[in-house]
XYZ file of C-alpha atoms in Angstrom:
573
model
C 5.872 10.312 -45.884
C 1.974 10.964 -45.648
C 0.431 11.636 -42.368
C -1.107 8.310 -41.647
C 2.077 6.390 -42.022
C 4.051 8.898 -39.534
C 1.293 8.611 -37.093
C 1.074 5.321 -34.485
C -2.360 3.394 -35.332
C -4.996 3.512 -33.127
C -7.452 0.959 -32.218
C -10.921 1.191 -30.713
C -12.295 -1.754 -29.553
C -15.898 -1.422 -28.634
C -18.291 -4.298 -27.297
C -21.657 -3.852 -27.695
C -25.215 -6.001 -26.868
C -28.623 -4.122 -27.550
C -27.183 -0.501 -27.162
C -28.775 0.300 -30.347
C -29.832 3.875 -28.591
C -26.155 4.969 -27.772
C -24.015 2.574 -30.546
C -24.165 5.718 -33.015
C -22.874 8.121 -30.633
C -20.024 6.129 -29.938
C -19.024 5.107 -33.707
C -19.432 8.643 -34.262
C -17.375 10.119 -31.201
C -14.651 8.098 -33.225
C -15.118 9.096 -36.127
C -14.531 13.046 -35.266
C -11.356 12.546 -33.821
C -10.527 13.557 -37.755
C -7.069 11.052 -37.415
C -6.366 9.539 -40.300
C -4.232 6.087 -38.783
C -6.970 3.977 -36.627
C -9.551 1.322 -36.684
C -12.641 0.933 -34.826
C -13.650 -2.715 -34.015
C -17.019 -3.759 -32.443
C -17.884 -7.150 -31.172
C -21.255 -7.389 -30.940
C -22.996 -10.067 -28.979
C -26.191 -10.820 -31.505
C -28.104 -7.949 -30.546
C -31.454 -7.985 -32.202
C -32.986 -4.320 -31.557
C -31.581 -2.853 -34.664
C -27.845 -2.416 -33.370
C -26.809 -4.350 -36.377
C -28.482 -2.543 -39.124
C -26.410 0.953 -37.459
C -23.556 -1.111 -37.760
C -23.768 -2.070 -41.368
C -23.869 2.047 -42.208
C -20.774 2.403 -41.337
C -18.154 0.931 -43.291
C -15.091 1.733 -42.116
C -15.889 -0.368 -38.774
C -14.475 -4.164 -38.702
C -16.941 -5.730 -36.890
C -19.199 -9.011 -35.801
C -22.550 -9.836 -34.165
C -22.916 -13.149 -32.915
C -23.557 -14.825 -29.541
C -20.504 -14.700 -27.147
C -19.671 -15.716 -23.708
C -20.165 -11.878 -22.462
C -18.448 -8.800 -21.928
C -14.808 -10.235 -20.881
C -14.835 -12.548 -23.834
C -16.242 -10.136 -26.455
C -13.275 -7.826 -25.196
C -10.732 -10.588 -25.937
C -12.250 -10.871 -29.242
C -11.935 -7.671 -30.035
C -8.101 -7.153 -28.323
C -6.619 -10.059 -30.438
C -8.086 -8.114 -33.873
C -6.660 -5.190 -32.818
C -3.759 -4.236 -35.346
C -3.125 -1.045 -33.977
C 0.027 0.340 -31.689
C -2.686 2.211 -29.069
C -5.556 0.598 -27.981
C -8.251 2.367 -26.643
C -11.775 0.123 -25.099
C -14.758 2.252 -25.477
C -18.411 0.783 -24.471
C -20.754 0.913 -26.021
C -23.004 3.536 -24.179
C -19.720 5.727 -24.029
C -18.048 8.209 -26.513
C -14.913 10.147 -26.880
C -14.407 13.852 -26.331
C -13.492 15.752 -29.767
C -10.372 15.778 -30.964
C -8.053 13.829 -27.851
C -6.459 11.122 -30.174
C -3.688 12.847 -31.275
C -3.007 14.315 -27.597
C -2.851 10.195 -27.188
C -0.667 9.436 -29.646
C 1.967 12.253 -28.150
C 1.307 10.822 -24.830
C 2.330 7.652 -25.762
C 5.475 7.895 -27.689
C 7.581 7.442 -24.618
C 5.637 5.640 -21.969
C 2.968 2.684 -22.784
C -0.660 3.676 -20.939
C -1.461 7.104 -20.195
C -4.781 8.170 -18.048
C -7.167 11.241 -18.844
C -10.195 12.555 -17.110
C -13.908 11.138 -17.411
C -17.172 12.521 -17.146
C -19.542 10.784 -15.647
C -22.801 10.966 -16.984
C -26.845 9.906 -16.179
C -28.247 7.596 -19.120
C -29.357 10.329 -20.972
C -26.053 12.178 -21.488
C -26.008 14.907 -18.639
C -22.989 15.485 -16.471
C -22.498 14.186 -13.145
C -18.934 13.912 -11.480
C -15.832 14.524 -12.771
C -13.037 11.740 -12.247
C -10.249 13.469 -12.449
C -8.049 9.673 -13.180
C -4.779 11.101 -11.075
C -2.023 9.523 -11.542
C -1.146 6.420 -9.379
C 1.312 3.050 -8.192
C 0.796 -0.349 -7.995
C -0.587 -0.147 -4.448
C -2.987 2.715 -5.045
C -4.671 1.042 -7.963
C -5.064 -2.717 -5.498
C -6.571 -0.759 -2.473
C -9.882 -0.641 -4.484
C -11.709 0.602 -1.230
C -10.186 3.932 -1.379
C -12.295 6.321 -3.702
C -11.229 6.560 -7.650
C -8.456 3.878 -7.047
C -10.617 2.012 -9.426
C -9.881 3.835 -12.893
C -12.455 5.620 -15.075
C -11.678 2.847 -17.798
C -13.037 4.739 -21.139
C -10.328 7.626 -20.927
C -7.382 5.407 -20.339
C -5.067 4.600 -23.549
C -2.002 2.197 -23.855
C 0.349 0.775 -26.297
C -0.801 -2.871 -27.350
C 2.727 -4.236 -25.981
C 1.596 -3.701 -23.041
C -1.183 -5.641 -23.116
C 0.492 -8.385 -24.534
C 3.100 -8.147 -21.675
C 0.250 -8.542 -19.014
C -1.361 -11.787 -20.963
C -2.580 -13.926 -17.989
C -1.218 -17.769 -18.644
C -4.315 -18.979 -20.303
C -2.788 -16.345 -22.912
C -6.436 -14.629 -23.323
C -6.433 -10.777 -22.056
C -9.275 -10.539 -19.730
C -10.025 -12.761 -16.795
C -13.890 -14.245 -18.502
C -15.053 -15.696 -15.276
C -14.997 -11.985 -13.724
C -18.137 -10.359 -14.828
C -18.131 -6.816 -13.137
C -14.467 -6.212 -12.500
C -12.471 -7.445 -15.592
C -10.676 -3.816 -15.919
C -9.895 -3.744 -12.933
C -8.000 -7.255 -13.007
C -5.973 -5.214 -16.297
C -4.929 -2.475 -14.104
C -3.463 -4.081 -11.803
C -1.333 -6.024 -14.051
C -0.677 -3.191 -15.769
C 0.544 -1.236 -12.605
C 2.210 -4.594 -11.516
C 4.669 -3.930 -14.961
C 4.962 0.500 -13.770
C 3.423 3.371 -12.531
C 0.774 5.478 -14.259
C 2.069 8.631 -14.131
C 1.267 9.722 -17.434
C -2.002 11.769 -17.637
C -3.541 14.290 -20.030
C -5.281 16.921 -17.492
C -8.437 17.174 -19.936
C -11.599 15.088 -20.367
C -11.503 12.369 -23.169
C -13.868 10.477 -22.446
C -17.645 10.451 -21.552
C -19.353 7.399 -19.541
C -22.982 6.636 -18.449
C -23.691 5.248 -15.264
C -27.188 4.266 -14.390
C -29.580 1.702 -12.784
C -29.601 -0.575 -15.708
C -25.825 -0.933 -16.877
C -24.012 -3.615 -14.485
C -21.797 -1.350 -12.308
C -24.711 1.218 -11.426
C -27.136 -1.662 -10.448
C -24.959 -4.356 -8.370
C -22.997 -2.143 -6.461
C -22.349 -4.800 -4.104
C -21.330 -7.478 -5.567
C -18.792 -5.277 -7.405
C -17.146 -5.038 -4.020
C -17.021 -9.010 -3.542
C -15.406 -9.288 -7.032
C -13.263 -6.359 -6.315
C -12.137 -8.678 -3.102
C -11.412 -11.877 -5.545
C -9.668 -10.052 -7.409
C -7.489 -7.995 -4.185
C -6.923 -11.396 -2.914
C -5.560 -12.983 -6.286
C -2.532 -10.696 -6.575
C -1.762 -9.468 -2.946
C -1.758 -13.229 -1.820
C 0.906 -14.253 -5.144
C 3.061 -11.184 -4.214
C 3.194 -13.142 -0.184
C 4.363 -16.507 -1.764
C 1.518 -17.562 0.278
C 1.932 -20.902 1.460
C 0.317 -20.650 4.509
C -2.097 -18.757 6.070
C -0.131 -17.154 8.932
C 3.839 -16.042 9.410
C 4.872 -16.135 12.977
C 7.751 -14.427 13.231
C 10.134 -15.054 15.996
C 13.395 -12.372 15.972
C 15.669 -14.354 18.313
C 19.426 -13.397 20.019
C 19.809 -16.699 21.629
C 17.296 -18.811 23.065
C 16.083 -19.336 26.582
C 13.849 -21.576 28.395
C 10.506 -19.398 27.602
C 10.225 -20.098 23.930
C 8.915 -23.039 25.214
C 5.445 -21.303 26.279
C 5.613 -19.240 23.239
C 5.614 -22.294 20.827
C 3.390 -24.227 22.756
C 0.545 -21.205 22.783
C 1.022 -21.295 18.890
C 0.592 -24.995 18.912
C -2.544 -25.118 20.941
C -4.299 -22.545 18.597
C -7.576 -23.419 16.624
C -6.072 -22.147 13.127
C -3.201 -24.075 12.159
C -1.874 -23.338 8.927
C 1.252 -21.204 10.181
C 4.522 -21.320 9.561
C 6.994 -20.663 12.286
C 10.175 -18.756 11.321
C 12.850 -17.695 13.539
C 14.965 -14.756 12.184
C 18.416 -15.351 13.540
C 20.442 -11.693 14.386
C 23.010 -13.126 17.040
C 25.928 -12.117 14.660
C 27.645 -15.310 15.352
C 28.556 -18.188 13.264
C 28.647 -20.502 16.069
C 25.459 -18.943 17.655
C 23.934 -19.228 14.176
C 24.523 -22.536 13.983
C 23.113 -23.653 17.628
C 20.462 -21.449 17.012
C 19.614 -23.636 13.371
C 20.244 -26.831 15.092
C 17.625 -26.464 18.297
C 15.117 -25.001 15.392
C 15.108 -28.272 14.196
C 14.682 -30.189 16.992
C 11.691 -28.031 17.776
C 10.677 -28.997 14.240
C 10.233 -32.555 15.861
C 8.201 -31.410 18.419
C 6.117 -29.244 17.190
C 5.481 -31.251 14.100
C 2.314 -29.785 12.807
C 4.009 -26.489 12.261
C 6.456 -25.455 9.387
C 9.161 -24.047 11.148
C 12.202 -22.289 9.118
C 15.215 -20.759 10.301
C 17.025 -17.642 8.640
C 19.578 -15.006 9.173
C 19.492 -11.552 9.710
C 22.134 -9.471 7.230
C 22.549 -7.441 10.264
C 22.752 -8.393 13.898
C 19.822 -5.833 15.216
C 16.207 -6.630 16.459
C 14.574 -4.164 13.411
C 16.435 -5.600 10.837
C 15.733 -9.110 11.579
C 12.005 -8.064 11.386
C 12.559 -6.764 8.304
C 14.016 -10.304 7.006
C 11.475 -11.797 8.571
C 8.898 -9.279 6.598
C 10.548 -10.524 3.303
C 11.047 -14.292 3.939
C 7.113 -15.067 5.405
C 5.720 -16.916 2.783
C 1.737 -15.937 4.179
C -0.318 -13.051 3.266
C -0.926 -12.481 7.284
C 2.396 -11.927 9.530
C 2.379 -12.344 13.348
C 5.371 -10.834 15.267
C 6.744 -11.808 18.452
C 9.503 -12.739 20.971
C 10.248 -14.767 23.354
C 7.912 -15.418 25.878
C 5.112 -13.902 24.614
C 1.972 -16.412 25.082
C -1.160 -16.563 22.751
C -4.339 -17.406 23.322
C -5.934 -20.418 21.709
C -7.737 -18.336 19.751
C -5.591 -15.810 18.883
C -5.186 -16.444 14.790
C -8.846 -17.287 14.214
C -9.817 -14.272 15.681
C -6.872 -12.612 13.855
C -8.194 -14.407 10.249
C -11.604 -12.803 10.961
C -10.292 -9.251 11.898
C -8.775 -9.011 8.222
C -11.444 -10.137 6.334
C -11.725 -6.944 5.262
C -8.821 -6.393 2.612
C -8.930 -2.978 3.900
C -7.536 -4.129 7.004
C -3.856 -3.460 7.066
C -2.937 -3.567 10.821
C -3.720 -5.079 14.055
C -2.421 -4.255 17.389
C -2.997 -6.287 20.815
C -3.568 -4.369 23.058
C -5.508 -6.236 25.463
C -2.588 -6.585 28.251
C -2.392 -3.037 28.457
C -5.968 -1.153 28.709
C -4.324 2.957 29.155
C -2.657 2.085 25.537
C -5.635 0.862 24.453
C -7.610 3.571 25.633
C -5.042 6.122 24.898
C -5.130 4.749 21.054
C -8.909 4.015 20.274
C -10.438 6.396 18.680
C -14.185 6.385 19.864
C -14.844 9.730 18.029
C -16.643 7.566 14.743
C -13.927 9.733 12.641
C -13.621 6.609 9.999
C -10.074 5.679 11.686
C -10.140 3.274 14.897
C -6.768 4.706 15.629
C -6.443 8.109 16.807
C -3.325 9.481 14.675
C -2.566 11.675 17.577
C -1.694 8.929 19.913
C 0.705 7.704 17.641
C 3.044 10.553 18.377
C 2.700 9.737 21.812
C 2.457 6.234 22.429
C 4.976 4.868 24.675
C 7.594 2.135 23.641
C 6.504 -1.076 23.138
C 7.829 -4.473 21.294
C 6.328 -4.286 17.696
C 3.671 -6.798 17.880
C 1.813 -6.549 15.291
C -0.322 -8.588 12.799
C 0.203 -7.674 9.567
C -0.778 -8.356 6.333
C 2.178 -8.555 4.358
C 1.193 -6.693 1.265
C 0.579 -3.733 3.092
C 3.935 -3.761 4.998
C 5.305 -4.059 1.261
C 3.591 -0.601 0.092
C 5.220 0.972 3.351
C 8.357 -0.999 3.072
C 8.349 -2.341 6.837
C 10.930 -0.583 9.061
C 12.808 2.058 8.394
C 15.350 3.377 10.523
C 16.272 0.101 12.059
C 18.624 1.401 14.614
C 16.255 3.961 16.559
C 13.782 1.450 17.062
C 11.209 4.060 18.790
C 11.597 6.101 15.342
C 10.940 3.007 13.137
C 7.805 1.734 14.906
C 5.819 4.815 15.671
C 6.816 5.643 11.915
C 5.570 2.206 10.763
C 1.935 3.084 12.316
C 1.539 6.614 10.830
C 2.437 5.461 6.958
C 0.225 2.572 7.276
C -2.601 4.582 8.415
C -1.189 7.629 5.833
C -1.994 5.100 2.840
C -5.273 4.116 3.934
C -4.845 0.923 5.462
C -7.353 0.234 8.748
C -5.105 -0.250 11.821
C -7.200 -2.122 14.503
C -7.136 -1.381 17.807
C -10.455 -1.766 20.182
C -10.126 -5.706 19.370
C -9.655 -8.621 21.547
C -6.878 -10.317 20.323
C -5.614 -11.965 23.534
C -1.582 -11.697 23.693
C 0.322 -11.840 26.996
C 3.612 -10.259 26.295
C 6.894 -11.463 27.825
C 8.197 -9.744 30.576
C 10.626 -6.530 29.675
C 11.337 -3.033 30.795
C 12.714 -1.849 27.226
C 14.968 0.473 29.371
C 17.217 1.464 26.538
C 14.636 2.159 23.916
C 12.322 3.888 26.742
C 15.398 6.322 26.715
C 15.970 6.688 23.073
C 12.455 7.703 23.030
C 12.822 10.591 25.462
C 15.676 11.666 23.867
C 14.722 11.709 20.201
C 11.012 12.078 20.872
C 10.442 15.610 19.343
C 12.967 15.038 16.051
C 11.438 11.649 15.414
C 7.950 13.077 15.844
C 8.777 16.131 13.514
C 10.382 13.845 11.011
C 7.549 11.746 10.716
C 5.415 14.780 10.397
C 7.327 16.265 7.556
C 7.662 13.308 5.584
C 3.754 12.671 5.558
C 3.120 16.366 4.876
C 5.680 16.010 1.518
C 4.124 12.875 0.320
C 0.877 14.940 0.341
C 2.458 17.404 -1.427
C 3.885 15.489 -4.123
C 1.761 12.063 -4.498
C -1.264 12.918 -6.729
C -2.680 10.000 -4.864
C -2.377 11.113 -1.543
C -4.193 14.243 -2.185
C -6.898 12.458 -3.358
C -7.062 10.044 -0.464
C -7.176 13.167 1.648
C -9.572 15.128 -0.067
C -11.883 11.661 -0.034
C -11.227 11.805 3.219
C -9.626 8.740 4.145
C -6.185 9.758 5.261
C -5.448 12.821 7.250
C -2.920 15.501 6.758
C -1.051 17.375 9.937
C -2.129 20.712 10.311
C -0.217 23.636 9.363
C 0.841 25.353 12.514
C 2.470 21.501 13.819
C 3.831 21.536 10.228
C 5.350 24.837 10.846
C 6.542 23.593 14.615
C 8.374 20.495 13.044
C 10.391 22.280 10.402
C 11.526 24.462 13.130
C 12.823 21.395 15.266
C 14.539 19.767 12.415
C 16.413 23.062 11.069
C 17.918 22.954 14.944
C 18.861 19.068 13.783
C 21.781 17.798 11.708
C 20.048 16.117 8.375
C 21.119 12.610 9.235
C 20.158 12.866 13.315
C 18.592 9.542 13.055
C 22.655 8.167 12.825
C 23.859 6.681 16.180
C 27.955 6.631 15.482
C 28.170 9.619 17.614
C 26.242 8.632 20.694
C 30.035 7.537 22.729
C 31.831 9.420 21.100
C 33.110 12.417 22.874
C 35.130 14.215 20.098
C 31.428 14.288 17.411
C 29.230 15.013 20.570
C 31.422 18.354 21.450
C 31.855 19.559 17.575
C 27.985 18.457 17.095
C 26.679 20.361 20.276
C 29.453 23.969 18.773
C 27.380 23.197 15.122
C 23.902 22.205 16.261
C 23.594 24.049 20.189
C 19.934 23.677 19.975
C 20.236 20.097 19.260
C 19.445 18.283 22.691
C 20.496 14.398 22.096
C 23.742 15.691 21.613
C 23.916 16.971 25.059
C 22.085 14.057 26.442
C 24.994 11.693 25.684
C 27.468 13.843 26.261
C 26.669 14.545 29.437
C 26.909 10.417 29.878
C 30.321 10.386 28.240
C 31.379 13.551 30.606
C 30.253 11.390 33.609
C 31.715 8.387 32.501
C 35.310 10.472 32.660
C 34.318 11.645 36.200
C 33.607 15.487 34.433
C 30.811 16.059 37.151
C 30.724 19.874 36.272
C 30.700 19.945 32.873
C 28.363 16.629 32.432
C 26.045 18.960 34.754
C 26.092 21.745 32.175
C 25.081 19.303 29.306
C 22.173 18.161 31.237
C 20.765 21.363 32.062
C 21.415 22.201 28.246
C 19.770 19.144 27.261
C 16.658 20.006 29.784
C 16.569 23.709 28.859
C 15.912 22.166 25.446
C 13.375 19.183 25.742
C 11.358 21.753 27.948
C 10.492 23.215 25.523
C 10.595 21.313 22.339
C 8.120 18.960 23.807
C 5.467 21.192 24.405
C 4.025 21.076 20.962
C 2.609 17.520 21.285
């Protein structure tokens, strides 16, 4: 077998119009990769400034010149020509570094696209920045605002079955009514199908950006395309059929849903749907609950209103169904008895008109959270991430937009409700998302002391902040991505001596803490306070269980154990 047959074919597709001054650099950047199984193909678009006659003195290329549509047309030209089982797309003012292809062609036996590093460059060939292409998901290559989520597109390879799996339904390859952001509409398909998290840690490719090519001279509208093309694929992943999801967790239901469905009635934006996530755990409570959601149907007959069930009968996982069900790309949560005002979702609709926006809270009823949470410091986040770990319980109502709860994956944690909200918060503003907070979204919650999650919360406070903590410091340490977003500066990291703090408080903690079986039971709280002595929940509620038996003296022990503890494990934040 000769070397060409045993190697995978390569395919260059170049598209070119009046580059005559770069076109040779390019064919020959291809031509010194010295690997004997590829093709180069150029689609020209009728240049007339001597691009053609280069072309012609080379005849190994398979190419055209003739008038096109533009760039995203030319490209599918040149794609559907392409025999090859790697595709690489070169422009025309761009060349290769020396010798990469058959770096590519390992790369790619086992996984079908694989990123490498690009070099910026100034028209006339001199280095600028390096993009350093890191590896990335789905949701890192949508969030186009974040820096270098947008890929360097000349040093990025991948097998041509992949870019017949990602076909849009017109069956052409590239979207030809986007003019400035048609690789950025393939990546995200791409990354819709897996991950990129195959890199070559070298440069392969060199690209000019300057006033005259379209990405260095309309900045701008680069962004509104970017938006179109956000927009496109985070709406189809919410089944969007409406603008808004109100979602309604409900137990049973009492006389005040009345004001809450008559506030979303009277509101100036009215494409919602209302859906009421059942968690009573009751057949028969299911079914009275389905039945009056209907007759509200009749009433309020301008709103879609569904009805589903929770798979488990607790507030956070009802949310969670909720999450999944809405079929909007923006999600409202509340309960009964909260009351909107009118304008409430129009305001709401103009908050996330940035697709950066990721998070809304209202705050208005409650000015010290407000103030406690706004961060007036111009630091880039409107939240201050410090608050987070101290914010006091409160229902979780948010506004959402769904895609971004679908990068976090909503609540975890379900059954420590303090742990699964504040935890909620930090990962959306870990990714990047904005989390609004100084807004005036005008939300009159129902009346509720929260006593039993008040008291989770001083309980757990100092695992569930450590946890949180330690789980954002190891996804900086092993997402690619998240360094990146750090080192842009768009996320923050915790510093190292509260890193330090929070491993100590969680080697003093059984690994699954978070459980609740043990809370009543007397027999686990005992052996867990022998194992874990420096763990203080497990005092906490065994000094309730001791008092519960009438075990004044040793239920006073546990408590001063349990406040010999939180003294001083809550110091730290």
């Amino acid at each position: 077998m000769n070397e060409k047959s045993s190697l995978p074919k390569i395919s260059i597709v170049t598209v070119s119009f009046n580059h005559a001054e770069f076109i040779k650099k390019n064919i020959e950047s291809v031509l010194e990769q010295n690997y004997p199984n590829f093709e180069h193909i150029i689609v020209d678009g009728g240049s007339n400034d001597g691009t053609v006659e280069i072309l012609r003195s080379y005849p190994h290329l398979i190419w055209t010149s003739e008038k096109d549509r533009g760039q995203s047309d030319a490209l599918n030209k040149g794609f559907s020509r392409a025999t090859g089982d790697i595709i690489g797309w070169l422009n025309s003012d761009d060349w290769y570094a020396p010798n990469i292809f058959f770096d590519v062609a390992e790369a790619l036996k086992d996984y079908p696209i694989v990123l490498g590093m690009g070099q910026e460059t100034d028209k006339e060939g001199n280095p600028k920045q390096l993009v350093e292409n890191i590896e990335r998901n789905f949701f890192d290559v949508l969030k186009y605002w974040v820096p270098y989520a947008w890929l360097a597109q000349p040093p990025v390879f991948f097998r041509k079955s992949l870019l017949e799996a990602v076909k849009r339904p017109d069956a052409t390859y590239i979207d030809e009514n986007l003019f400035f952001t048609m690789d950025y509409d393939l990546w995200v398909r791409m990354a819709a199908q897996l991950p990129f998290n195959r890199r070559i840690d070298k440069i392969l490719a060199y690209y000019r950006i300057y006033d005259e090519n379209k990405t260095g001279k309309y900045p701008l509208a680069t962004q509104r395309e970017c938006g179109r093309v956000f927009r496109r694929y985070s709406y189809t992943l919410s089944s969007t059929e409406h603008t808004f999801s109100i979602i309604i967790p409900i137990r049973s239901i009492g006389p005040d849903i009345s004001e809450t469905l008559k506030s979303v009635a009277a509101q100036n934006l009215r494409d919602v749907e209302i859906l009421f996530v059942d968690y009573s755990g009751n057949s028969e409570d299911k079914k009275r609950l389905h039945d009056v959601a209907l007759e509200l149907s009749n009433v309020f007959d301008h709103n879609s209103i569904r009805f589903i069930s929770s798979p488990i009968p607790e507030l956070y996982h009802a949310l969670n169904a909720g999450f999944e069900a809405a079929c909007a790309p923006f999600l409202v949560t509340l309960q009964q008895g909260d009351v909107l005002g009118s304008d409430f979702l129009l305001k709401a609709r103009e908050l996330f008109l940035p697709d950066c926006q990721g998070l809304a809270l209202p705050l208005s009823w409650d000015a010290n959270l407000k103030s406690l949470m706004h961060d007036t410091n111009q630091t880039g986040l409107e939240i201050k991430i410090g608050s987070i770990f101290r914010m006091p319980y409160i229902f979780p109502n948010l506004i959402a937009r769904k895609v971004c709860l679908m990068e976090v994956g909503a609540f975890h944690h379900e059954d420590l409700p303090p742990y699964a909200l504040r935890e909620l918060i930090a990962k959306i503003a870990h990714k990047s998302w904005a989390i609004s907070i100084n807004n005036s979204l005008s939300l009159e919650p129902a009346a509720s002391d929260y006593r039993d999650e008040k008291d989770l919360l001083r309980v757990f406070e100092p695992y569930i902040n450590a946890k949180i903590m330690w789980d954002l410091n190891q996804d900086l340490q092993n997402d690619p991505f998240a360094k990146l977003r750090l080192k842009s500066g768009i996320t923050f990291a915790i510093p190292e001596g509260l890193q330090s703090i929070a491993e100590k408080i969680l080697s003093t903690a059984p690994k699954d803490w978070e459980r609740m079986e043990y809370l009543n039971d007397r027999r686990s709280l005992i052996s867990l306070s022998k194992q874990y002595p420096e763990f203080a929940p497990s005092w906490y509620f065994l000094a309730r269980v001791l008092e519960g038996e009438g075990n004044k003296d040793e239920a006073r022990i546990a408590q001063e154990n349990f406040d010999k503890i939180m003294a001083h494990a809550t110091r730290w934040y």
